[in-house]
XYZ file of C-alpha atoms in Angstrom:
168
model
C 256.784 -59.662 -140.352
C 255.365 -62.045 -143.300
C 257.263 -62.166 -146.438
C 255.527 -63.626 -149.430
C 256.985 -64.743 -152.693
C 256.285 -67.379 -155.178
C 259.520 -68.607 -155.354
C 261.061 -70.431 -152.250
C 264.633 -69.789 -153.218
C 264.104 -65.853 -153.003
C 262.504 -66.791 -149.472
C 265.460 -68.706 -148.659
C 267.805 -66.334 -149.641
C 265.739 -64.035 -147.265
C 265.506 -65.921 -144.487
C 269.680 -66.464 -144.849
C 270.349 -62.947 -144.935
C 267.895 -62.093 -141.708
C 269.405 -64.743 -139.834
C 273.067 -63.314 -140.456
C 271.952 -60.099 -139.327
C 269.915 -61.548 -136.117
C 266.755 -60.948 -137.563
C 264.247 -63.380 -136.161
C 260.837 -61.784 -136.703
C 260.377 -62.840 -140.487
C 258.048 -65.311 -141.291
C 258.413 -66.401 -144.973
C 255.652 -68.114 -147.047
C 255.691 -68.929 -150.836
C 252.447 -67.910 -152.011
C 250.681 -65.815 -154.429
C 250.380 -62.586 -153.296
C 247.334 -61.745 -155.422
C 245.294 -63.982 -153.425
C 246.998 -64.379 -150.271
C 244.742 -64.079 -147.312
C 246.266 -62.932 -144.236
C 244.780 -63.992 -140.572
C 244.488 -60.556 -139.796
C 244.650 -57.122 -141.773
C 248.186 -55.883 -141.590
C 248.702 -52.281 -140.770
C 251.606 -52.115 -143.437
C 252.442 -53.300 -146.499
C 255.637 -53.223 -148.846
C 254.847 -54.115 -152.087
C 258.262 -54.688 -153.930
C 256.847 -55.230 -156.864
C 258.144 -57.642 -159.822
C 259.278 -55.317 -162.543
C 261.355 -54.535 -165.668
C 264.464 -53.962 -163.522
C 265.381 -51.241 -166.038
C 266.807 -49.121 -162.981
C 269.552 -51.722 -162.335
C 270.564 -52.291 -166.025
C 274.159 -50.994 -165.144
C 274.689 -54.122 -163.058
C 272.131 -56.811 -164.901
C 272.868 -55.779 -168.495
C 271.227 -59.055 -169.514
C 267.804 -57.246 -168.605
C 267.835 -55.249 -171.877
C 267.349 -58.121 -174.089
C 264.705 -59.601 -171.920
C 262.378 -56.353 -171.715
C 260.123 -55.599 -175.041
C 256.469 -53.795 -175.076
C 254.657 -57.170 -174.616
C 256.844 -58.198 -171.431
C 256.248 -54.415 -170.095
C 252.433 -54.792 -170.411
C 252.407 -58.138 -168.905
C 254.244 -56.460 -165.607
C 252.157 -53.793 -165.107
C 249.074 -55.949 -165.231
C 250.705 -58.031 -162.477
C 251.740 -54.786 -160.215
C 248.077 -53.796 -160.907
C 246.839 -57.087 -159.622
C 249.224 -57.032 -156.665
C 248.440 -53.674 -155.638
C 244.598 -53.890 -156.248
C 244.567 -57.435 -153.917
C 246.854 -55.386 -151.301
C 244.343 -52.266 -151.316
C 241.800 -54.974 -150.160
C 243.977 -56.478 -147.354
C 245.477 -53.519 -145.677
C 243.483 -52.233 -142.622
C 241.920 -48.491 -142.750
C 244.346 -46.017 -141.767
C 247.119 -48.644 -142.862
C 250.582 -47.803 -144.901
C 251.485 -49.208 -147.858
C 254.674 -48.675 -149.590
C 254.695 -49.373 -153.554
C 258.471 -50.029 -154.840
C 260.162 -51.043 -157.922
C 263.728 -51.327 -159.158
C 262.247 -49.697 -162.568
C 262.715 -46.436 -163.977
C 259.685 -47.158 -166.470
C 256.665 -44.357 -166.259
C 254.128 -47.255 -166.907
C 255.435 -49.231 -163.679
C 255.955 -46.380 -161.304
C 254.251 -42.690 -161.854
C 251.569 -44.218 -164.431
C 250.871 -47.205 -162.442
C 250.159 -44.914 -159.131
C 248.177 -42.356 -160.789
C 245.918 -45.604 -162.172
C 246.051 -47.075 -158.777
C 244.494 -43.692 -157.040
C 241.797 -43.343 -159.735
C 240.904 -47.043 -158.860
C 240.859 -46.759 -155.219
C 239.911 -43.603 -153.802
C 239.960 -44.945 -150.280
C 243.847 -44.180 -150.660
C 245.678 -41.211 -150.553
C 249.506 -40.148 -150.666
C 251.170 -40.359 -147.274
C 253.571 -37.399 -147.095
C 255.375 -38.531 -143.923
C 258.845 -39.206 -144.920
C 260.346 -39.282 -141.197
C 261.193 -42.798 -141.201
C 263.601 -42.668 -144.377
C 267.559 -42.070 -143.760
C 268.165 -38.612 -144.338
C 270.068 -38.945 -147.564
C 266.814 -39.788 -148.979
C 264.508 -37.769 -147.112
C 265.051 -34.329 -148.609
C 264.004 -35.595 -152.119
C 261.149 -37.466 -150.859
C 259.592 -34.562 -149.127
C 260.268 -32.276 -151.791
C 257.885 -34.999 -154.049
C 255.427 -35.712 -151.353
C 257.045 -38.974 -150.382
C 257.679 -40.231 -153.988
C 261.310 -41.211 -154.479
C 262.699 -41.800 -157.699
C 266.341 -42.691 -158.172
C 268.696 -41.999 -159.605
C 267.805 -38.663 -158.542
C 270.666 -36.329 -157.622
C 272.004 -38.753 -155.332
C 275.348 -40.263 -156.608
C 275.894 -44.303 -156.415
C 272.687 -45.469 -156.586
C 270.527 -47.592 -158.941
C 267.321 -46.289 -160.507
C 264.322 -47.014 -158.350
C 260.831 -45.862 -157.363
C 258.685 -45.649 -154.268
C 255.935 -44.165 -153.182
C 253.909 -44.480 -149.731
C 249.994 -44.283 -149.607
C 247.968 -44.284 -146.535
C 244.229 -46.204 -146.506
C 241.644 -43.655 -145.068
C 239.679 -44.448 -142.312
C 236.604 -45.837 -142.677
């Protein structure tokens, strides 16, 4: 597993959590995922995209003072760039999961619609078998799309969508 982030502090935190859990298969790299070139095409990409954090305002109230129209536009452009580059890296028949801790349509459903229009080589992958049971029902109803809060108590807001790159 290769984990990328621009910020060493985030990678250090990830490495410490992994070590505490006995996980030793994560390689961290401080890199810009918009230009990163892996040695070989991965078969799976989890794009946990930088976002407004609007789904976690209950825990991080200070975010409401940082979010405005300009910031949201800036974030959606960054998300689009990350998605477009990830699309080029993923091997044919590979899986990409796009996730945010946002509830903003511009960062989620509208971003996914735009991605599929730009990348006809991708399709929504409706396989939800890898999800924990408590999430699976909602995701199966929505074709692998999972938006929280749904009817699951105790969860922050968030979004994820699973895609498969078509064979060449």
